[in-house]
mmCIF file of C-alpha atoms in Angstrom:
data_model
loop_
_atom_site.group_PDB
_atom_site.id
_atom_site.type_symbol
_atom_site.label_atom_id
_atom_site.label_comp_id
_atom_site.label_asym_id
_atom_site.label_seq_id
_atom_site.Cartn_x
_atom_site.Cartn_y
_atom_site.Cartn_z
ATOM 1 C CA UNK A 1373 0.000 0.000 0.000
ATOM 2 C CA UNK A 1374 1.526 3.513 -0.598
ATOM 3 C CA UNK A 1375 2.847 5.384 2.034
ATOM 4 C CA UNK A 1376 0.323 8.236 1.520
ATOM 5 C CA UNK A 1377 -3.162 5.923 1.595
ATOM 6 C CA UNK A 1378 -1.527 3.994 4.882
ATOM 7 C CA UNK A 1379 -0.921 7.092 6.389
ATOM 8 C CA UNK A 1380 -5.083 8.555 5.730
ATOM 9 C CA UNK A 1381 -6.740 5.183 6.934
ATOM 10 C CA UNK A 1382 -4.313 4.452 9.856
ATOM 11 C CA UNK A 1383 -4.176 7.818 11.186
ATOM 12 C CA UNK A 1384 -0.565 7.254 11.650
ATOM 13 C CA UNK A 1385 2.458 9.328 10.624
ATOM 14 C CA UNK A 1386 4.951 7.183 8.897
ATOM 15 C CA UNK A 1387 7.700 9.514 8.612
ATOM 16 C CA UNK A 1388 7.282 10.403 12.969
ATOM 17 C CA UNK A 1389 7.286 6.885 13.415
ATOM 18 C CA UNK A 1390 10.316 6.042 11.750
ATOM 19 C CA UNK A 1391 12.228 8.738 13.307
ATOM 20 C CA UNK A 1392 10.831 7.609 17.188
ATOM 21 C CA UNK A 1393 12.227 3.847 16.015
ATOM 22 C CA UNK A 1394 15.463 5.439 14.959
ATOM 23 C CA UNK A 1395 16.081 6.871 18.187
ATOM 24 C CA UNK A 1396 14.742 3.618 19.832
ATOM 25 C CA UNK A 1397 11.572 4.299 20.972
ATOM 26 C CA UNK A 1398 9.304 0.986 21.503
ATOM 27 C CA UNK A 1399 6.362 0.949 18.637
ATOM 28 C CA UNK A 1400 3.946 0.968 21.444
ATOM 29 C CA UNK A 1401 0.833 -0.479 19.722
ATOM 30 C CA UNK A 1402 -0.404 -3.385 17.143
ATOM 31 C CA UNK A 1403 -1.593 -3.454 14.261
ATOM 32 C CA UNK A 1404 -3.478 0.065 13.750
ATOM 33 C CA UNK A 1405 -7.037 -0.551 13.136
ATOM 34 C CA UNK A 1406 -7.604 1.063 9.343
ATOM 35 C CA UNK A 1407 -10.766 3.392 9.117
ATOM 36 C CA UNK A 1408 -12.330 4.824 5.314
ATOM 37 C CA UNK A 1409 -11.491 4.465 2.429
ATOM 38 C CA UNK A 1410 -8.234 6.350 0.604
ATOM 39 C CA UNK A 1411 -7.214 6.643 -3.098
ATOM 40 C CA UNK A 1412 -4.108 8.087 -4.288
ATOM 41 C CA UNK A 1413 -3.818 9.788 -7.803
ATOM 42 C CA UNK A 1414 -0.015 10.625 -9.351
ATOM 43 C CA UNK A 1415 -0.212 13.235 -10.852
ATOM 44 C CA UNK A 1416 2.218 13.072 -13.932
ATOM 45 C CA UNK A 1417 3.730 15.410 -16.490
ATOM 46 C CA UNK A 1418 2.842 12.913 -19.070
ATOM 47 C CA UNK A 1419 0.454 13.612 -22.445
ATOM 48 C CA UNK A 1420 -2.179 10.805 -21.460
ATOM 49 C CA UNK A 1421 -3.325 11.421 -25.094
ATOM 50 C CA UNK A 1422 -0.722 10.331 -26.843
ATOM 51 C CA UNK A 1423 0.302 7.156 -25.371
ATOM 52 C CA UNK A 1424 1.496 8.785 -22.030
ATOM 53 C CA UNK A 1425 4.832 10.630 -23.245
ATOM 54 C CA UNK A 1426 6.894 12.903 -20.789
ATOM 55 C CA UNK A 1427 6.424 16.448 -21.166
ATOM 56 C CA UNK A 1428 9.262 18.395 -19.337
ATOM 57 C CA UNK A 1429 8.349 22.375 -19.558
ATOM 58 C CA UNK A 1430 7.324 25.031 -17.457
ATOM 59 C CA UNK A 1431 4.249 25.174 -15.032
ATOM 60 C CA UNK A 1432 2.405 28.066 -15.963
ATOM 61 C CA UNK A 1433 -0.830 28.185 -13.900
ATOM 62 C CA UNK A 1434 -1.216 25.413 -10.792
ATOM 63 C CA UNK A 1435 -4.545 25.522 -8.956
ATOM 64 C CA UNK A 1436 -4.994 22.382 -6.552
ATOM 65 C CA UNK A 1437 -8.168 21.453 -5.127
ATOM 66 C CA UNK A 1438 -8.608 21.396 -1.291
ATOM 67 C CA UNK A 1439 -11.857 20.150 0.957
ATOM 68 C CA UNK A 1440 -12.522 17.329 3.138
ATOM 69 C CA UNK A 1441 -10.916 14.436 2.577
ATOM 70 C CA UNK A 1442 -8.557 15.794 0.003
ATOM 71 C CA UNK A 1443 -4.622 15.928 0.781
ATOM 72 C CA UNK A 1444 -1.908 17.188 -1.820
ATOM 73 C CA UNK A 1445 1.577 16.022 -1.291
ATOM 74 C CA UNK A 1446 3.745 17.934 -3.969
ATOM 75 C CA UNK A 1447 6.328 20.521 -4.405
ATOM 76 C CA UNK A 1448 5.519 22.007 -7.485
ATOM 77 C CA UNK A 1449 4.266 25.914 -7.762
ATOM 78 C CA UNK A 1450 3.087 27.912 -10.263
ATOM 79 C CA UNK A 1451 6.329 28.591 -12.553
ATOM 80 C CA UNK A 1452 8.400 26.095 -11.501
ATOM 81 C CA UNK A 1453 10.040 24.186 -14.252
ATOM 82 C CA UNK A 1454 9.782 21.008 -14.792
ATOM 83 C CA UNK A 1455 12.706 19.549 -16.385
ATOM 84 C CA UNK A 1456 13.756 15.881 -18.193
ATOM 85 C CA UNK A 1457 16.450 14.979 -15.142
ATOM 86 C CA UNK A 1458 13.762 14.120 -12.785
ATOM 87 C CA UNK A 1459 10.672 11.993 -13.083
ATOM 88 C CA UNK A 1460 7.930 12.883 -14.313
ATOM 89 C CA UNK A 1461 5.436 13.299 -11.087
ATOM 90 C CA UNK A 1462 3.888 16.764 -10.043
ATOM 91 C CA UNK A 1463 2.283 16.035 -6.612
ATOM 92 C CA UNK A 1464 0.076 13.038 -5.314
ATOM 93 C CA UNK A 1465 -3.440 13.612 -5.100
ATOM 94 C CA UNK A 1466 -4.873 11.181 -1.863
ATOM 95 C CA UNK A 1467 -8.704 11.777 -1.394
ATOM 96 C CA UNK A 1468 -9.920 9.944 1.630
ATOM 97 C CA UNK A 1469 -13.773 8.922 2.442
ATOM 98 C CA UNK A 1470 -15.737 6.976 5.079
ATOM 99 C CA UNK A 1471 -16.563 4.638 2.275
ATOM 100 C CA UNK A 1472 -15.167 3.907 -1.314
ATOM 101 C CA UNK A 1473 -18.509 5.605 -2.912
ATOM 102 C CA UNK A 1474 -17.306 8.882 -0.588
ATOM 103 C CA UNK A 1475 -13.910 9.084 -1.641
ATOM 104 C CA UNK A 1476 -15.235 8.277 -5.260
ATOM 105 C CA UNK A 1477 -17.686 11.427 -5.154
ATOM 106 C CA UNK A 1478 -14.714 13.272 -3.463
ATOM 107 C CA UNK A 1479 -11.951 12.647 -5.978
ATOM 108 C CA UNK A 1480 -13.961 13.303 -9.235
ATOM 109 C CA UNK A 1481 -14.913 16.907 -7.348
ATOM 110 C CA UNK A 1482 -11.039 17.077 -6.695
ATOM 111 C CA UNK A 1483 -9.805 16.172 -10.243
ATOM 112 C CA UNK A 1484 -12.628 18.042 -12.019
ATOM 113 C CA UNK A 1485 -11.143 21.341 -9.787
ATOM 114 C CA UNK A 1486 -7.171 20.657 -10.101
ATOM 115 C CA UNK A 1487 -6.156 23.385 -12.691
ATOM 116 C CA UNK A 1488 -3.058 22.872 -14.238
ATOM 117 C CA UNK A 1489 -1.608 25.005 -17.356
ATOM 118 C CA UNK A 1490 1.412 25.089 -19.269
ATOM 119 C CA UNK A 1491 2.138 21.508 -19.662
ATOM 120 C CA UNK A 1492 0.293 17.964 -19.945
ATOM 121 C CA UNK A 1493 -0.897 15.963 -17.423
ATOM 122 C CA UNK A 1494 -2.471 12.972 -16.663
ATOM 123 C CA UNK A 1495 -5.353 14.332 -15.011
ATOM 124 C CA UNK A 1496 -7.846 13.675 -17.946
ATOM 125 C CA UNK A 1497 -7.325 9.740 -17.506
ATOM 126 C CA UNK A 1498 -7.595 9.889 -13.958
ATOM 127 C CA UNK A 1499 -11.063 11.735 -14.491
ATOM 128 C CA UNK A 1500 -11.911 9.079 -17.029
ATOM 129 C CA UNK A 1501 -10.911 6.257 -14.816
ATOM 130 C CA UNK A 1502 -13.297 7.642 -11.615
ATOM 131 C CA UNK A 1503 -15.946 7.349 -14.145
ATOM 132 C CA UNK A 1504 -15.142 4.293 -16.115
ATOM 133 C CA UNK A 1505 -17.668 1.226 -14.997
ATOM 134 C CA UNK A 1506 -14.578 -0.749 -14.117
ATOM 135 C CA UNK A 1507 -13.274 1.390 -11.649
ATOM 136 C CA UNK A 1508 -16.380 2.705 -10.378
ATOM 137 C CA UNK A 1509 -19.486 0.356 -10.789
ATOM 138 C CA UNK A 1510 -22.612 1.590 -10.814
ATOM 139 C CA UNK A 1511 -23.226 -0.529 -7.841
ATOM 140 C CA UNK A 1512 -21.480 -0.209 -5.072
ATOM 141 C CA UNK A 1513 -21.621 -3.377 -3.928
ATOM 142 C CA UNK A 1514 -20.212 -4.564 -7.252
ATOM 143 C CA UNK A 1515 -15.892 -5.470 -7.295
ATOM 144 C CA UNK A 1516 -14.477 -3.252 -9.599
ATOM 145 C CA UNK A 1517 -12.374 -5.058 -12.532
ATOM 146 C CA UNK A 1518 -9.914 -3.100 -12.782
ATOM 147 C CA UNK A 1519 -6.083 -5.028 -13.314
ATOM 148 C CA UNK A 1520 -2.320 -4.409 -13.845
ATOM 149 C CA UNK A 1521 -2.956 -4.468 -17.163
ATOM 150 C CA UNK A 1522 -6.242 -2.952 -18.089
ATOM 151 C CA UNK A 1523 -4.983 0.228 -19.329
ATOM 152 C CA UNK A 1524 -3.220 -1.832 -22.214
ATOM 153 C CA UNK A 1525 -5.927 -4.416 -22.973
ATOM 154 C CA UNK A 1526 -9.139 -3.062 -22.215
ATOM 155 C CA UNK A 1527 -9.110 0.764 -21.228
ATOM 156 C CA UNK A 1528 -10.279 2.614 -24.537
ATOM 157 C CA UNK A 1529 -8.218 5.798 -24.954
ATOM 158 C CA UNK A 1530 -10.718 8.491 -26.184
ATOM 159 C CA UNK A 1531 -8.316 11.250 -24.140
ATOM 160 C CA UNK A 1532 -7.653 13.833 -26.866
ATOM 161 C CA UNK A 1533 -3.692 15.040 -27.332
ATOM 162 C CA UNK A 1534 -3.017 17.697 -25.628
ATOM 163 C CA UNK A 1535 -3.337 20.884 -27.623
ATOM 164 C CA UNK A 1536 -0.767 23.662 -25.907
ATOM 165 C CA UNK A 1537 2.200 25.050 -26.755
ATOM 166 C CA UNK A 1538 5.353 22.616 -27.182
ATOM 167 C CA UNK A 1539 6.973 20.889 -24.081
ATOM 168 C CA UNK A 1540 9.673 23.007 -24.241
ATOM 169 C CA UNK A 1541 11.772 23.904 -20.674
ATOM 170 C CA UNK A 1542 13.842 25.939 -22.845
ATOM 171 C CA UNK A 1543 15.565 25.005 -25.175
ATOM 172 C CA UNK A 1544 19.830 24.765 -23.857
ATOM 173 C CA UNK A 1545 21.252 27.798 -24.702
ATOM 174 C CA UNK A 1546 24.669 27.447 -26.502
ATOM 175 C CA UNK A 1547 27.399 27.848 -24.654
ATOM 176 C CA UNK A 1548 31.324 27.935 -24.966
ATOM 177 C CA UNK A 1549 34.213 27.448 -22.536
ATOM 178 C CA UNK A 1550 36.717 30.178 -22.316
ATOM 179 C CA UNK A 1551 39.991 30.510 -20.061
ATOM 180 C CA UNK A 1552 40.426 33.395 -17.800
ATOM 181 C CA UNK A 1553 42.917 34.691 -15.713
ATOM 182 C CA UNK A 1554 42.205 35.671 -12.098
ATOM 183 C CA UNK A 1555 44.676 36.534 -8.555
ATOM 184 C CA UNK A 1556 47.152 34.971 -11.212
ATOM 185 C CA UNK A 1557 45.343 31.473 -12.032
ATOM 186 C CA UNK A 1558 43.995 30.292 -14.928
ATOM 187 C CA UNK A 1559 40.300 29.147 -14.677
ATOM 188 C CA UNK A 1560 38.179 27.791 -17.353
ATOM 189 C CA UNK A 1561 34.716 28.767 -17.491
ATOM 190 C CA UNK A 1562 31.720 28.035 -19.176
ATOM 191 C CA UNK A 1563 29.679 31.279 -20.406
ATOM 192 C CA UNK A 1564 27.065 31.744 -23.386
ATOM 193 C CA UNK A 1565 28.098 31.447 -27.284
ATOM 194 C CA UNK A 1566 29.752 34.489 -28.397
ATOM 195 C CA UNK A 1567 29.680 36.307 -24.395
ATOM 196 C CA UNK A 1568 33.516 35.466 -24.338
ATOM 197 C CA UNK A 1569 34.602 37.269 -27.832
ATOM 198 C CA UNK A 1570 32.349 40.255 -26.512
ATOM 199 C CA UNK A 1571 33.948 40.596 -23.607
ATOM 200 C CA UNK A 1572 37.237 40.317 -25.424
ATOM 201 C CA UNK A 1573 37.718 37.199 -23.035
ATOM 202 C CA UNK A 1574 40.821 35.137 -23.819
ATOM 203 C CA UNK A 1575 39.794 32.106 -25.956
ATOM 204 C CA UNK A 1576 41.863 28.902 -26.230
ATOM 205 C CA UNK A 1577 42.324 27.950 -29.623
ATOM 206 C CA UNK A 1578 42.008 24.464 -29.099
ATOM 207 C CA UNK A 1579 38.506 25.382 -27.728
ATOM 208 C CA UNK A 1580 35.639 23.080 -28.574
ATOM 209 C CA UNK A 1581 32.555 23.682 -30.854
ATOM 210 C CA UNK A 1582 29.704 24.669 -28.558
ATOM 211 C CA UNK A 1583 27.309 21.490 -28.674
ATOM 212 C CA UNK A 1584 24.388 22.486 -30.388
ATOM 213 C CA UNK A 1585 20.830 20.530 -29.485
ATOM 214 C CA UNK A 1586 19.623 18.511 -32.091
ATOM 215 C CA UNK A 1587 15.992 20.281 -32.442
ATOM 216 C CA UNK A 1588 18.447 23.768 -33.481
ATOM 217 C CA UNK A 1589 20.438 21.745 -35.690
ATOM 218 C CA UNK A 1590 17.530 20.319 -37.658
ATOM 219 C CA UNK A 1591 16.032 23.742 -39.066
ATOM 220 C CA UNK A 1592 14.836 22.106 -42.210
ATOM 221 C CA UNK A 1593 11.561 21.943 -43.191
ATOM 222 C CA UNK A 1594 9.473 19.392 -41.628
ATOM 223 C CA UNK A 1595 7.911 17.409 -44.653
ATOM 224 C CA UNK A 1596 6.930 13.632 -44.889
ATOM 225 C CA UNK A 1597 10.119 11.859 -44.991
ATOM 226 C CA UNK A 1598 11.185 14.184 -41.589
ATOM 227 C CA UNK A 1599 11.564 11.622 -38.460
ATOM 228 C CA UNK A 1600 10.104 13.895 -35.528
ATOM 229 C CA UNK A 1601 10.981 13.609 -31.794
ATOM 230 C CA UNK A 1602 7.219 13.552 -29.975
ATOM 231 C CA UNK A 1603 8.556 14.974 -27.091
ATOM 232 C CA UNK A 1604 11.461 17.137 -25.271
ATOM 233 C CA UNK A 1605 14.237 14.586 -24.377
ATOM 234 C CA UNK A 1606 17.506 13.293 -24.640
ATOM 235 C CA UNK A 1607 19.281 11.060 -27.266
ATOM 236 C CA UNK A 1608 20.529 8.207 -25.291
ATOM 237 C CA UNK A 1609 20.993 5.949 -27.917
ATOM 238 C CA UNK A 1610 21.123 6.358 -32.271
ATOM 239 C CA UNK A 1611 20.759 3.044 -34.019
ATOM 240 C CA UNK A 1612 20.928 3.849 -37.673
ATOM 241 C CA UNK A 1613 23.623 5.150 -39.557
ATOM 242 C CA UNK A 1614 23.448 8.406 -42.741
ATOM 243 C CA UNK A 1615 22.857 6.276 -45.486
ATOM 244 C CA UNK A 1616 21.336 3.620 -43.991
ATOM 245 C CA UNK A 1617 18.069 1.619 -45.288
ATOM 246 C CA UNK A 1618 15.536 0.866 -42.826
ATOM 247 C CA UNK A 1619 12.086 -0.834 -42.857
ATOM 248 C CA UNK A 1620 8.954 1.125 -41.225
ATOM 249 C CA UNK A 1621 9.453 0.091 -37.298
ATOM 250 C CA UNK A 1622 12.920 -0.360 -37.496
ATOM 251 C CA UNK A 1623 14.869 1.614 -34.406
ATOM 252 C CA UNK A 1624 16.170 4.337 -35.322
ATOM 253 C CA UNK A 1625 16.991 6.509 -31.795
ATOM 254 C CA UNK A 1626 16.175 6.140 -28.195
ATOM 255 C CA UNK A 1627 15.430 9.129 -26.324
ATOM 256 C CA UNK A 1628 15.274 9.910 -22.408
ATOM 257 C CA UNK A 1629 12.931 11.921 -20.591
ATOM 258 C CA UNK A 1630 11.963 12.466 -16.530
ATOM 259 C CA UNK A 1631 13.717 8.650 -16.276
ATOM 260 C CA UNK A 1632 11.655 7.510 -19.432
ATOM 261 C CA UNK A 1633 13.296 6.011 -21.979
ATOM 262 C CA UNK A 1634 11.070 6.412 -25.102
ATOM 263 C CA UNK A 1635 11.984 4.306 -28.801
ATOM 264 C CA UNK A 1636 11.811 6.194 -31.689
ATOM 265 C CA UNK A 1637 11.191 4.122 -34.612
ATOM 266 C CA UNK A 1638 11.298 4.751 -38.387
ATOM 267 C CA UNK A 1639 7.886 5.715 -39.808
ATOM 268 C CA UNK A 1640 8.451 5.063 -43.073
ATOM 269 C CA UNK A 1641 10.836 2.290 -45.178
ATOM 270 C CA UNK A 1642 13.897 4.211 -46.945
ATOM 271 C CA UNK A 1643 17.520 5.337 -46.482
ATOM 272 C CA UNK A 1644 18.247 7.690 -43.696
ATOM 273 C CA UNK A 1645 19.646 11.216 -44.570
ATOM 274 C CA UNK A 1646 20.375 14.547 -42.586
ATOM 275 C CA UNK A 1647 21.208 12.169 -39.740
ATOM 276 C CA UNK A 1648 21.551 15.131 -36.796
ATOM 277 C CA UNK A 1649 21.338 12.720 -33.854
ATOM 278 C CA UNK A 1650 24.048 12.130 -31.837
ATOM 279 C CA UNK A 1651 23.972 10.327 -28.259
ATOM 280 C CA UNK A 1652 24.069 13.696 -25.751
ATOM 281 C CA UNK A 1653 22.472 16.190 -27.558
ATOM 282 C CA UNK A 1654 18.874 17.756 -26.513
ATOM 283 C CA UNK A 1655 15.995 17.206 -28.758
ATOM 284 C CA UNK A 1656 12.750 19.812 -28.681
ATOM 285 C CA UNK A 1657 9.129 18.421 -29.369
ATOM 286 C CA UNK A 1658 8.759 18.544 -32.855
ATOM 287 C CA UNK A 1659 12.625 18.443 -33.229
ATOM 288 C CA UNK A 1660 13.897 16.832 -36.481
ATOM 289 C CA UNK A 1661 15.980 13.932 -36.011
ATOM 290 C CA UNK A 1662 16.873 12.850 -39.467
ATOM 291 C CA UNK A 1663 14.590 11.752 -43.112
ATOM 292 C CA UNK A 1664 13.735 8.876 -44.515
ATOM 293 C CA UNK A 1665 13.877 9.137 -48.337
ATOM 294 C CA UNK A 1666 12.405 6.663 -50.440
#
């Protein structure tokens, strides 16, 4: 059971407890007699529309519900940015009844009140699951049939993509590493492309290329044959080779997001061209990765 829904029909606070144990305090009572009903929702920065993908980008409105029997564990304000290093939940929702109807009732008020703007979420499944006959029979007395797998095999997916502006955090700026001398060391530092020169900043010659992200590099046109990333991430892995042929389905790059590794496969059969991809680099929504001519 998750720490959160223990915590709402026990009455008891985990984290206190484990800190009286630590400093070896007795436990003091038995098993805690569990009262209610609790359901937790995670509340994810994921595009429940299209096939759950990790959105990392900035939170620009965040409105939680409140009320009885509604509890918000989360650290996430309005503007904070949410970006691809971390994982991809916002907060955890717990709504807590007397009975499984109450908390029911409770949570769709809850969900059908949480505002969130600027980015995707999953909160449009978890409103459709609250309703959904297998979650939430008509009867009450009825078992829901819910499983670890109904999502996959039996959930139907009417959610609609969500429709805002690209999951972009911002794109990395380009930056360059310069040496500097200061009290008589040398330091290298890292400052934005083209700060250094302006500053008349001495520049190593043997200085590296800034590394560019992949979405910047790939300023083509996006036509047909154009392989596009569905989401912000990072390349963690490139498969094919410029020049290579491919069948439709065939792997072409593996990108990472909030601790989600997502395959990108070819769309098309046909010979990869204007490769741009390589393992490192930052890929926007929409970013080009490479074509697929033929």
């Amino acid at each position: 059971m998750e720490h959160c829904v223990s915590e709402e029909v026990s009455g008891i606070d985990l984290v206190r407890e484990q800190f009286r144990l630590a400093v070896g305090e007795p436990l003091g009572y038995d098993d805690p007699e569990h009262r209610g009903h609790s359901i937790e929702f995670r509340i994810n920065g994921e595009d429940a529309g299209r096939n759950f993908l990790p959105q990392p980008v900035v939170v620009t409105r965040w409105e939680p519900p409140s009320g009885p029997g509604v509890r918000l564990d989360s650290g996430v304000v309005e503007g904070s940015v949410v970006g691809g290093a971390f994982d991809s939940m916002l907060a955890k929702l717990v709504v807590t009844g007397r009975t499984r109807q109450q908390a029911l009732e409770r949570a769709r008020r809850a969900l059908a009140e949480f505002v969130v703007e600027g980015m995707p979420t999953v909160l449009p499944f978890h409103r459709a699951v609250v309703s959904d006959p297998a979650f939430a029979p008509e009867d009450p007395a009825q078992p829901f049939t819910v499983h670890t797998r109904w999502i996959e095999t039996e959930f139907e997916n009417t959610i609609e993509p969500w429709q805002g502006r690209s999951g972009d955090a911002g794109e990395p700026e380009e930056r360059e590493r310069i040496v500097v001398e200061v009290g008589g060391k040398r330091l290298e530092v890292s400052l934005p492309a083209g700060f250094g020169a302006a500053a008349g900043a001495r520049t190593p010659a043997a200085r590296s290329a800034p590394k560019r992200s992949a979405s910047r590099a790939a300023r083509s046109a996006v036509s047909g044959d154009a392989l596009t990333s569905p989401m912000q991430g990072t390349i963690v892995k490139v498969a094919v080779e410029e020049g290579q042929t491919v069948a439709a389905g065939d792997l072409v790059v593996v990108l990472e997001a909030m601790k989600m590794e997502q395959p990108l496969t070819a769309h098309k059969a046909g010979t990869v061209t204007g490769l741009v991809a390589q393992v490192g680099q930052t890929v926007t929504s929409g970013g080009v990765i490479c074509e697929i001519a033929g």
